[in-house]
Coordinates of C-alpha atoms in Angstrom, one line a residue:
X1 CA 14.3 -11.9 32.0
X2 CA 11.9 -14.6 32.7
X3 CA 9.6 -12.7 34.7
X4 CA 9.8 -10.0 31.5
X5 CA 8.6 -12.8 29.1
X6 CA 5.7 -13.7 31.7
X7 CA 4.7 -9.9 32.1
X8 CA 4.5 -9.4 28.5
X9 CA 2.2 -12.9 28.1
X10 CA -0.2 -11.9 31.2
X11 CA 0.0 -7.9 28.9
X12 CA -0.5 -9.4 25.5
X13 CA -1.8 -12.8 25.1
X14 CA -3.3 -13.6 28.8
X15 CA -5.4 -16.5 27.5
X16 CA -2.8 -17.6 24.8
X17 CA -1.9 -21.5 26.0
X18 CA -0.1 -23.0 22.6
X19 CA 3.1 -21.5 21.4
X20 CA 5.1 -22.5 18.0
X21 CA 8.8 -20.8 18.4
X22 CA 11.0 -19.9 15.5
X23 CA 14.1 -21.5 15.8
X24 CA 17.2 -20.6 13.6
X25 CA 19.6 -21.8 16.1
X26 CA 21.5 -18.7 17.0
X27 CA 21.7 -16.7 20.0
X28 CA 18.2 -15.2 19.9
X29 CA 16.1 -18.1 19.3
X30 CA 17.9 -20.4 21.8
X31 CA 17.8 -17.9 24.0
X32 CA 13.7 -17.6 23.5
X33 CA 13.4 -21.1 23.3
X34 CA 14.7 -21.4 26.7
X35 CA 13.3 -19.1 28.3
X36 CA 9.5 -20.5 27.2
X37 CA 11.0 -23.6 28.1
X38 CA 11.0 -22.1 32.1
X39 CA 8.0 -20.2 31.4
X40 CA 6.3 -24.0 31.8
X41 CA 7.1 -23.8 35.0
X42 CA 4.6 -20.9 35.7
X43 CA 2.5 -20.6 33.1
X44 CA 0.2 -23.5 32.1
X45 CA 1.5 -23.1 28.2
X46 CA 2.1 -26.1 25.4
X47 CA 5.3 -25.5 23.3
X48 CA 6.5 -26.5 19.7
X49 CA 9.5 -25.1 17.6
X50 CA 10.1 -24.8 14.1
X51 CA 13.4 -25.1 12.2
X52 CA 13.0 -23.9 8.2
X53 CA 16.2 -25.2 6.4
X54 CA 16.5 -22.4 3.6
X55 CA 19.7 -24.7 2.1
X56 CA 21.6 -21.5 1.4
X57 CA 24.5 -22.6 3.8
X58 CA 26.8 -25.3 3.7
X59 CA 26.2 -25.8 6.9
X60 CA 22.8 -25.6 6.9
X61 CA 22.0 -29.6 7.3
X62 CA 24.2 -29.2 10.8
X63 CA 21.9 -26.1 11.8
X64 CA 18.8 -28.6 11.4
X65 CA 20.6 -31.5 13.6
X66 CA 21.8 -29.0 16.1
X67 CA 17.7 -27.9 16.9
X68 CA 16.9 -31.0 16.8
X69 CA 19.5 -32.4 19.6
X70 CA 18.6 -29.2 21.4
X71 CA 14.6 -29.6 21.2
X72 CA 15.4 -33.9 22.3
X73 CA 17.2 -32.4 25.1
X74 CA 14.4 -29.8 26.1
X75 CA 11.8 -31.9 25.7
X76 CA 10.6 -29.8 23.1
X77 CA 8.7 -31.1 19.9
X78 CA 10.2 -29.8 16.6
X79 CA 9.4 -29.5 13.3
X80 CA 11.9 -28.9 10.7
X81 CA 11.0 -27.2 7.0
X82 CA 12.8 -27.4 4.1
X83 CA 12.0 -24.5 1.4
X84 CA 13.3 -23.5 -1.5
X85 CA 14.3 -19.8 -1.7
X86 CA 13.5 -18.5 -5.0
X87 CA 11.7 -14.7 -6.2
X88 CA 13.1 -11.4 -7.8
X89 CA 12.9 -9.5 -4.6
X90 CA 16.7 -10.6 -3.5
X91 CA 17.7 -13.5 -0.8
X92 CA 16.9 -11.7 2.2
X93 CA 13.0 -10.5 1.1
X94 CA 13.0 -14.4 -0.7
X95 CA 14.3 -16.2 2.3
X96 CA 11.6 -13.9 4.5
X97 CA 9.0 -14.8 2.1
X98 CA 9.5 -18.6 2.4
X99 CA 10.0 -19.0 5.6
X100 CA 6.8 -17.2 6.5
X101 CA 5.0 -19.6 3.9
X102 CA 6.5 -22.5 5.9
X103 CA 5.3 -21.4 9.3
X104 CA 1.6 -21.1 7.6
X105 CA 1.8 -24.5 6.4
X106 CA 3.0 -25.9 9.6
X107 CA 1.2 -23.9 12.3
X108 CA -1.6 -25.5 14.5
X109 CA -4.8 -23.4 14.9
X110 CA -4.4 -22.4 18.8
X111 CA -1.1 -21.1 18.2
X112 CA 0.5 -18.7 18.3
X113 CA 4.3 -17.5 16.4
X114 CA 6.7 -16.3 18.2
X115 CA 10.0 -14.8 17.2
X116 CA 13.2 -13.5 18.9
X117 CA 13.0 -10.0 16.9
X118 CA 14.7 -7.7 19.6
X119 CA 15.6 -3.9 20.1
X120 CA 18.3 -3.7 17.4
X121 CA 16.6 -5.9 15.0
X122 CA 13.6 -2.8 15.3
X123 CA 16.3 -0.5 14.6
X124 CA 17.7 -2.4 11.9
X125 CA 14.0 -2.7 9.9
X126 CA 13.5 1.3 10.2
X127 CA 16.3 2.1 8.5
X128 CA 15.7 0.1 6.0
X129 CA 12.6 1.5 5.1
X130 CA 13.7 4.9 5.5
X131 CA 16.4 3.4 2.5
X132 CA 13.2 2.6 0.1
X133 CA 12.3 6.2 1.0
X134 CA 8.9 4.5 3.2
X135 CA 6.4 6.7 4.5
X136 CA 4.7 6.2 7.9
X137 CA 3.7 2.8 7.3
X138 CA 6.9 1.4 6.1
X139 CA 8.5 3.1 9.3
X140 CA 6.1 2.0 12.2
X141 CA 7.8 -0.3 14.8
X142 CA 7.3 -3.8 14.5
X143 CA 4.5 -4.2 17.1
X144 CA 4.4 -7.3 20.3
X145 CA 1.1 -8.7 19.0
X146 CA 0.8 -9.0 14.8
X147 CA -1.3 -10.5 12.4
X148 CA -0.5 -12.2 9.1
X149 CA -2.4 -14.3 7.1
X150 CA -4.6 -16.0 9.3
X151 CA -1.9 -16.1 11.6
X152 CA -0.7 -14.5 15.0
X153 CA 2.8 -13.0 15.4
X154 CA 4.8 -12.7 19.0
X155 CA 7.4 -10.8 19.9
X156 CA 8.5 -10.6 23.2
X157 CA 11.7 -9.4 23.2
X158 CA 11.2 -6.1 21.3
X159 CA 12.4 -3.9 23.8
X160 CA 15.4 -6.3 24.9
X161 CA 18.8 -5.2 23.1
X162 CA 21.1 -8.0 21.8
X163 CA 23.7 -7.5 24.6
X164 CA 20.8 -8.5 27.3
X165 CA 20.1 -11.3 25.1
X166 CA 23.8 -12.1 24.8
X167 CA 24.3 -12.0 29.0
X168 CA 21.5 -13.7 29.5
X169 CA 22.5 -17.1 27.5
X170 CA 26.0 -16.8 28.8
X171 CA 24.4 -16.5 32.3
X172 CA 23.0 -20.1 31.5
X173 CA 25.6 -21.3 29.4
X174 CA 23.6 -22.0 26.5
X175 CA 25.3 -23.1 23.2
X176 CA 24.7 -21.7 19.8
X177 CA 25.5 -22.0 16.2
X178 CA 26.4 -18.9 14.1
X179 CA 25.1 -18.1 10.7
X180 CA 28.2 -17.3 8.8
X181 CA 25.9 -14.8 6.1
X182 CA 25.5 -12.4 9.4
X183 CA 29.0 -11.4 8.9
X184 CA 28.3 -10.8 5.0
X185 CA 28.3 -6.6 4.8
X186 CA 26.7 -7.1 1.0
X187 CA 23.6 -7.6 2.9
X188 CA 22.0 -4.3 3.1
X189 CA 20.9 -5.8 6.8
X190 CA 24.5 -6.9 7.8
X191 CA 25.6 -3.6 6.5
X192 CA 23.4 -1.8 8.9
X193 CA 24.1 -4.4 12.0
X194 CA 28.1 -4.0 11.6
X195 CA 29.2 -0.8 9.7
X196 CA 26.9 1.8 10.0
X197 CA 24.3 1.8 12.8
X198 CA 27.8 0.9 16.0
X199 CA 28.8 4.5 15.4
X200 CA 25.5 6.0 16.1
X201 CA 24.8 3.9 19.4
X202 CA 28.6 4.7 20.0
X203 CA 28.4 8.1 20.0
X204 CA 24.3 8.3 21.8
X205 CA 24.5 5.4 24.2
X206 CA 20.4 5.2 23.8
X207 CA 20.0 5.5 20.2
X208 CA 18.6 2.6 19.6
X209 CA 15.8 3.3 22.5
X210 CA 15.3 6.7 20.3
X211 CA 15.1 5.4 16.8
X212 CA 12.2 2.5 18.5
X213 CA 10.3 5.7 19.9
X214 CA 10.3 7.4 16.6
X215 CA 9.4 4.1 15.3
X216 CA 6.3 3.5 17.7
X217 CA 5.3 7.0 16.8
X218 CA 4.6 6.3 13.0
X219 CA 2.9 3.2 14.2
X220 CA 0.4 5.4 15.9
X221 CA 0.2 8.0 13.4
X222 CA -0.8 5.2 11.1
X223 CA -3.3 3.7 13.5
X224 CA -4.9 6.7 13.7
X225 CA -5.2 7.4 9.6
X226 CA -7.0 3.8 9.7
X227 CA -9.3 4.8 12.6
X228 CA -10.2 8.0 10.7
X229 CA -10.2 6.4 7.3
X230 CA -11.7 2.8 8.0
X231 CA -15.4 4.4 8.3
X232 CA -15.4 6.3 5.2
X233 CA -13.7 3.2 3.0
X234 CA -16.6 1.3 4.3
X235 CA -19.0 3.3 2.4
X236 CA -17.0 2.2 -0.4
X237 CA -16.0 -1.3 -0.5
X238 CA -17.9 -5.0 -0.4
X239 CA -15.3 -6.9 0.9
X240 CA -16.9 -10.2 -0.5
X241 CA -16.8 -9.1 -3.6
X242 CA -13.2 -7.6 -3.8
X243 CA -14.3 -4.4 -4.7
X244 CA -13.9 -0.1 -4.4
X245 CA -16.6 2.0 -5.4
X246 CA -14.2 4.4 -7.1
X247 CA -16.8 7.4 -8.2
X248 CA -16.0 10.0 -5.8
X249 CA -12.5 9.6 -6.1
X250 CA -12.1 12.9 -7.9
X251 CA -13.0 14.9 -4.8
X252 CA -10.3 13.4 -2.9
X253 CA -6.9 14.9 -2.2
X254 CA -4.1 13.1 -3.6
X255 CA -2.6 11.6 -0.3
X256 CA -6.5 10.6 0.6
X257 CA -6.8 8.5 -2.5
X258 CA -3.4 6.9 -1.9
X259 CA -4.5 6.1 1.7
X260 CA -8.0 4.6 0.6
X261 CA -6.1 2.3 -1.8
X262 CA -3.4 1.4 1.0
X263 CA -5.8 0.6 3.5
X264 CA -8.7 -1.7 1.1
X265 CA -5.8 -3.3 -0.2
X266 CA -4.4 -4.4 3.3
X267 CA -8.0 -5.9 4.2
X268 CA -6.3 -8.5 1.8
X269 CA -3.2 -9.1 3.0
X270 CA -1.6 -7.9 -0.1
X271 CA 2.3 -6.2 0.3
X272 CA 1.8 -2.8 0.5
X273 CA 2.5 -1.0 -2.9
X274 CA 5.1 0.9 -4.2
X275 CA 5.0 4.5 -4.6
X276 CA 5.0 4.0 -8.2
X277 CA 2.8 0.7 -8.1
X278 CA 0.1 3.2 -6.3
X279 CA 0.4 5.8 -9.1
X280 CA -0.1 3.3 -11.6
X281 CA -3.2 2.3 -9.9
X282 CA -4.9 5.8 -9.8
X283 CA -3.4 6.0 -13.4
X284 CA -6.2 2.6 -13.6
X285 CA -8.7 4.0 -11.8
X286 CA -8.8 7.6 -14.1
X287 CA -8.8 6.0 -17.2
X288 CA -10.9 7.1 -20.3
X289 CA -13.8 5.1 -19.8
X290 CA -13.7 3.2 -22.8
X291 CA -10.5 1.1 -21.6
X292 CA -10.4 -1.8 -19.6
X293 CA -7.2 -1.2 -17.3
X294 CA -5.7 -3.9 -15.1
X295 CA -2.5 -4.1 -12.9
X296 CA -0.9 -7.2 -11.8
X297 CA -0.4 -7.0 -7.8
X298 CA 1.7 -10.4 -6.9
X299 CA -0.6 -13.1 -7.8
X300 CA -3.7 -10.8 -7.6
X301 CA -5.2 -8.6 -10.5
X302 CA -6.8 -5.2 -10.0
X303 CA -9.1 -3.9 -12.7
X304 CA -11.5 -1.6 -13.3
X305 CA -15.1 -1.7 -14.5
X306 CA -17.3 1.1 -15.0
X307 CA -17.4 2.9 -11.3
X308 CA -15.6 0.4 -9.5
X309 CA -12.1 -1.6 -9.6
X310 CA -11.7 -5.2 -8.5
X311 CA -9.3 -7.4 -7.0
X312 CA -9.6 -10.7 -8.8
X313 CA -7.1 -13.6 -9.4
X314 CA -5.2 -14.3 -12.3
X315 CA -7.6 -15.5 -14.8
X316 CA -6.7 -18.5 -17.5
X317 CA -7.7 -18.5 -20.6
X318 CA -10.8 -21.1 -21.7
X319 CA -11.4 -22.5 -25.1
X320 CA -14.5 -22.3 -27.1
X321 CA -17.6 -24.4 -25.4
X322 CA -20.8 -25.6 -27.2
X323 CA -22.4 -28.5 -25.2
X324 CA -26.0 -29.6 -25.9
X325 CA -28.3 -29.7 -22.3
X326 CA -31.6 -32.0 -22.5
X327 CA -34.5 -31.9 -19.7
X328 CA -33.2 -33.2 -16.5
X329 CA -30.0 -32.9 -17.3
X330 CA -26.9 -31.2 -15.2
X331 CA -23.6 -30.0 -16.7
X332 CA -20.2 -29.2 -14.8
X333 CA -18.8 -26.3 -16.8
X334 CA -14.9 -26.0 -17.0
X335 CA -12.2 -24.9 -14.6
X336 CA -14.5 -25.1 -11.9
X337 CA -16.9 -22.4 -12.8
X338 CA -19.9 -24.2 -11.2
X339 CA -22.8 -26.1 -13.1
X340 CA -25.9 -25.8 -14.8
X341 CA -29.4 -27.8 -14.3
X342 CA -32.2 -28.1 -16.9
X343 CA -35.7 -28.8 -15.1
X344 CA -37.6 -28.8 -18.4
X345 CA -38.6 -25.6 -18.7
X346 CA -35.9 -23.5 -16.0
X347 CA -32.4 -23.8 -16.3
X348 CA -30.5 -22.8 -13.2
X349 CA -26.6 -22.0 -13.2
X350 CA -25.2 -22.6 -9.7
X351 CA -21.6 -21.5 -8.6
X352 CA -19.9 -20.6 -5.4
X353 CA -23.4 -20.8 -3.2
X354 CA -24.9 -18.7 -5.5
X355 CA -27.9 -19.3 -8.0
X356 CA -29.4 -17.9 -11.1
X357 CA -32.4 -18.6 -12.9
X358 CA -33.3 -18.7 -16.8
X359 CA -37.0 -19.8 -17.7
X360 CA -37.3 -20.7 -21.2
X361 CA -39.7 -19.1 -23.7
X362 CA -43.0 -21.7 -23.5
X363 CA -42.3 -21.7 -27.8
X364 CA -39.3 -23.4 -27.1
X365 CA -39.1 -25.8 -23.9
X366 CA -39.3 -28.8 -25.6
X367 CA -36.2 -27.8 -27.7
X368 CA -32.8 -28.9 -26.9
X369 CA -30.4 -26.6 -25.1
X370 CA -27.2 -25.8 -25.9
X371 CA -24.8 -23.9 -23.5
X372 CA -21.9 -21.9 -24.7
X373 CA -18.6 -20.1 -23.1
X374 CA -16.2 -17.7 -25.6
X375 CA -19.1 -16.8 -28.2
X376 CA -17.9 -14.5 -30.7
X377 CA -19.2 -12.0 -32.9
X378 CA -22.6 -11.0 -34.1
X379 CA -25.8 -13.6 -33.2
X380 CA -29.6 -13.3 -33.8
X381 CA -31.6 -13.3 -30.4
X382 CA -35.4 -14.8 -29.7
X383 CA -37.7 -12.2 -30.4
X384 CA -35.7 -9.8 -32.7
X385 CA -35.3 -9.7 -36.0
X386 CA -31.5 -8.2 -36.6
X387 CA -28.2 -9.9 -35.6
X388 CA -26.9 -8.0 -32.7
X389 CA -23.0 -8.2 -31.6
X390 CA -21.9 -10.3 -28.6
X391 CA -19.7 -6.9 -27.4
X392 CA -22.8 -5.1 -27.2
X393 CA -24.8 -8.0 -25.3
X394 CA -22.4 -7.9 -22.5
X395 CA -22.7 -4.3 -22.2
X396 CA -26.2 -4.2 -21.7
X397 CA -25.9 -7.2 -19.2
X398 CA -23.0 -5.2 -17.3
X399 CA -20.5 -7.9 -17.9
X400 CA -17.3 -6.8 -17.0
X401 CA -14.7 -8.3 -19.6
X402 CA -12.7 -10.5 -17.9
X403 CA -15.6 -12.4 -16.9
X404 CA -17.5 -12.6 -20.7
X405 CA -15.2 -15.6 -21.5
X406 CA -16.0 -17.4 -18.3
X407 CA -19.9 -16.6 -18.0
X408 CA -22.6 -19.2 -19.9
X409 CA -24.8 -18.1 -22.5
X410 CA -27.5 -19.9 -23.4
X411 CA -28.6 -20.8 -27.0
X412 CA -31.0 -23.0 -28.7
X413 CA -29.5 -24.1 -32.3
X414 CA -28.1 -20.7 -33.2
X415 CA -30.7 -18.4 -31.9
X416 CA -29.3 -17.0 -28.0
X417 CA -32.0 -17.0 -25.3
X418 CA -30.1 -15.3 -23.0
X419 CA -26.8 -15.2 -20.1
X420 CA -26.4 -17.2 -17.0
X421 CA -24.5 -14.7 -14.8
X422 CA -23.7 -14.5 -11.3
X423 CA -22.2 -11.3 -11.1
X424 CA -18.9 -10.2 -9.6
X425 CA -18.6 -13.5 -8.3
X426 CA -15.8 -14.3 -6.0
X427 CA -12.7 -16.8 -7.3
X428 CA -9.9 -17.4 -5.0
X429 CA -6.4 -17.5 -6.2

């Protein structure tokens, strides 16, 4: 098996010279771990484990002291992380989530993941999305070489099935613990593992081989969507500024549409949406034109503006601003929405490596400034004689309206000169 695991490096990651291995402990990460541990031996590679402590075991503090006598022993650095397992998506999903979050946190930048996910545990994953009733995507076969985050995911054992895994640490009598919860048939995953999935490889000796083929095939289905898809969507989107040009969407089909969505969304590294969650977007995106849709996507916010919809974070409230700017002076607005410079006669708003520019009416340079956020209701503008509504000012400036609240206006006494905008500016979550 060692020679497999050098093959599939030399295949997958020839260059690849850091490794960080997830280790739980049991049978399949020892088993990994050792084998990388003889890999040194022939390829020139760095190693490092990782331990996440969930806490959802009793035992769970013994788990973390048997890695780390293991990892002393192998001359392995290790790094242990504890998380707290918390979410509405039940333990399994919650404990997943965490975990992943951990390895983020803790991974170097030359490194890559690696996990022990083998044969079964494929077989396993696609019938649990074929249980939420997944299409292609949900199906596809965990591939060798993934990407998450700004992260790289390894799996070498994917076509290994547990008994080879199971010989091969017996072979060289490596010890183990056992994570009681694998025996717990409540888990949809255990259920799967111990009930239902025996009789199937029991009665077609290569099942599992099968179900990984089908598998693979979805993968490539849905490789080649993307491929077909990815230049059209580029016509579309502007990545930097999180958004979908959304006006020929009516001549689509229905499926084309939900693919679009799929596939800009994934550019983000956002969990693929529900059937349901994707119907309530293109519910968003045909909206009567006069409403201001938005849908709350895990701690993102799609909403839609005139022809296009936008992927933006969650946006807190501000209070009511008035602050008076004299010649020379600079002012840092709130909530870290950039700040604004007053060179006499100019007043420039910078935010995010962006700039714009305001020059003041010659009448009134000498006059002091004052710079406003949540104006309300109807003001009277330089040069006009009537009052005109704040609503109607954004509209002609092509404000969207999450962004009125958090965009300076300029005003001198009560008479507005005018907005500082940057538009469809960028804010991270």
């Amino acid at each position: 098996m060692l020679s497999y695991i050098h093959s599939q490096i030399q295949h997958y990651l020839p260059d690849q010279k850091q490794f960080l291995i997830g280790l739980s402990g049991g049978v399949d990460s020892v088993a990994l771990l050792h084998l990388f541990k003889d890999l040194r031996f022939l390829h020139p590679i760095t190693l490092r484990a990782i331990h996440i402590h969930h806490g959802l075991s009793l035992n769970a503090d013994h788990w973390a002291e048997f890695c780390q006598a293991l990892c002393h022993q192998w001359q392995i650095p290790l790094v242990v992380e504890k998380v707290s397992v918390e979410g509405k998506d039940g333990v399994e999903a919650n404990a997943r989530t965490a975990r992943y979050c951990a390895v983020e946190q803790a991974i170097l930048t030359n490194e890559v993941f690696v996990t022990a996910h083998h044969l079964d545990d494929q077989v396993e994953t696609f019938f649990l999305a074929l249980k939420r009733g997944s299409g292609i995507q949900g199906l596809a076969a965990m591939q060798a070489v993934s990407f998450r985050q700004n992260m790289t995911l390894f799996r070498p054992l994917l076509t290994i099935d547990k008994k080879q895994i199971i010989a091969y640490a017996q072979q060289h009598q490596l010890h183990w613990i056992n994570d009681e919860s694998n025996e717990n048939t409540n888990y949809d995953r255990n259920f799967l593992r111990h009930q239902a999935l025996p009789k199937f490889t029991d009665r077609w000796s290569h099942f599992s081989k099968m179900v990984a083929r089908s598998s693979q095939h979805c993968a490539e289905q849905q490789q080649l969507i993307e491929e077909l898809l990815t230049p059209e969507l580029t016509k579309y989107q502007d990545i930097e500024k999180r958004t979908l040009n959304i006006q020929d969407f009516s001549h689509f089909s229905h499926a084309k549409q939900q693919q679009l969505i799929r596939l800009w969304l994934k550019q983000y590294h956002i969990p693929m949406p529900s059937l349901a969650q994707l119907e309530q977007i293109l519910s968003l995106i045909f909206a009567a034109q006069d409403k201001n849709p938005q849908l709350t996507l895990g701690r993102w916010t799609l909403r839609r503006h005139h022809s296009f919809i936008y992927l933006t974070a969650k946006i807190e409230p501000l209070s009511f601003l008035s602050h008076p700017l004299q010649a020379q002076d600079t002012f840092h607005l709130p909530a870290q929405l950039g700040y604004i410079e007053r060179n006499q006669q100019e007043i420039t708003y910078t935010f995010s490596g962006k700039t714009d520019r305001l020059q003041l009416p010659e009448a009134l340079k000498q006059k002091v400034v004052n710079i406003r956020l949540q104006q309300k209701g109807k003001v009277k503008c330089y040069g006009r004689s009537q009052r005109e509504e704040m609503k109607k000012i954004w509209q002609q400036h092509r404000i969207p309206v999450w962004e009125r609240d958090r965009t300076p206006i300029v005003f001198i006494d009560d008479l507005f000169i005018g907005i500082l905008s940057i538009r469809n500016r960028k804010i991270d979550p």
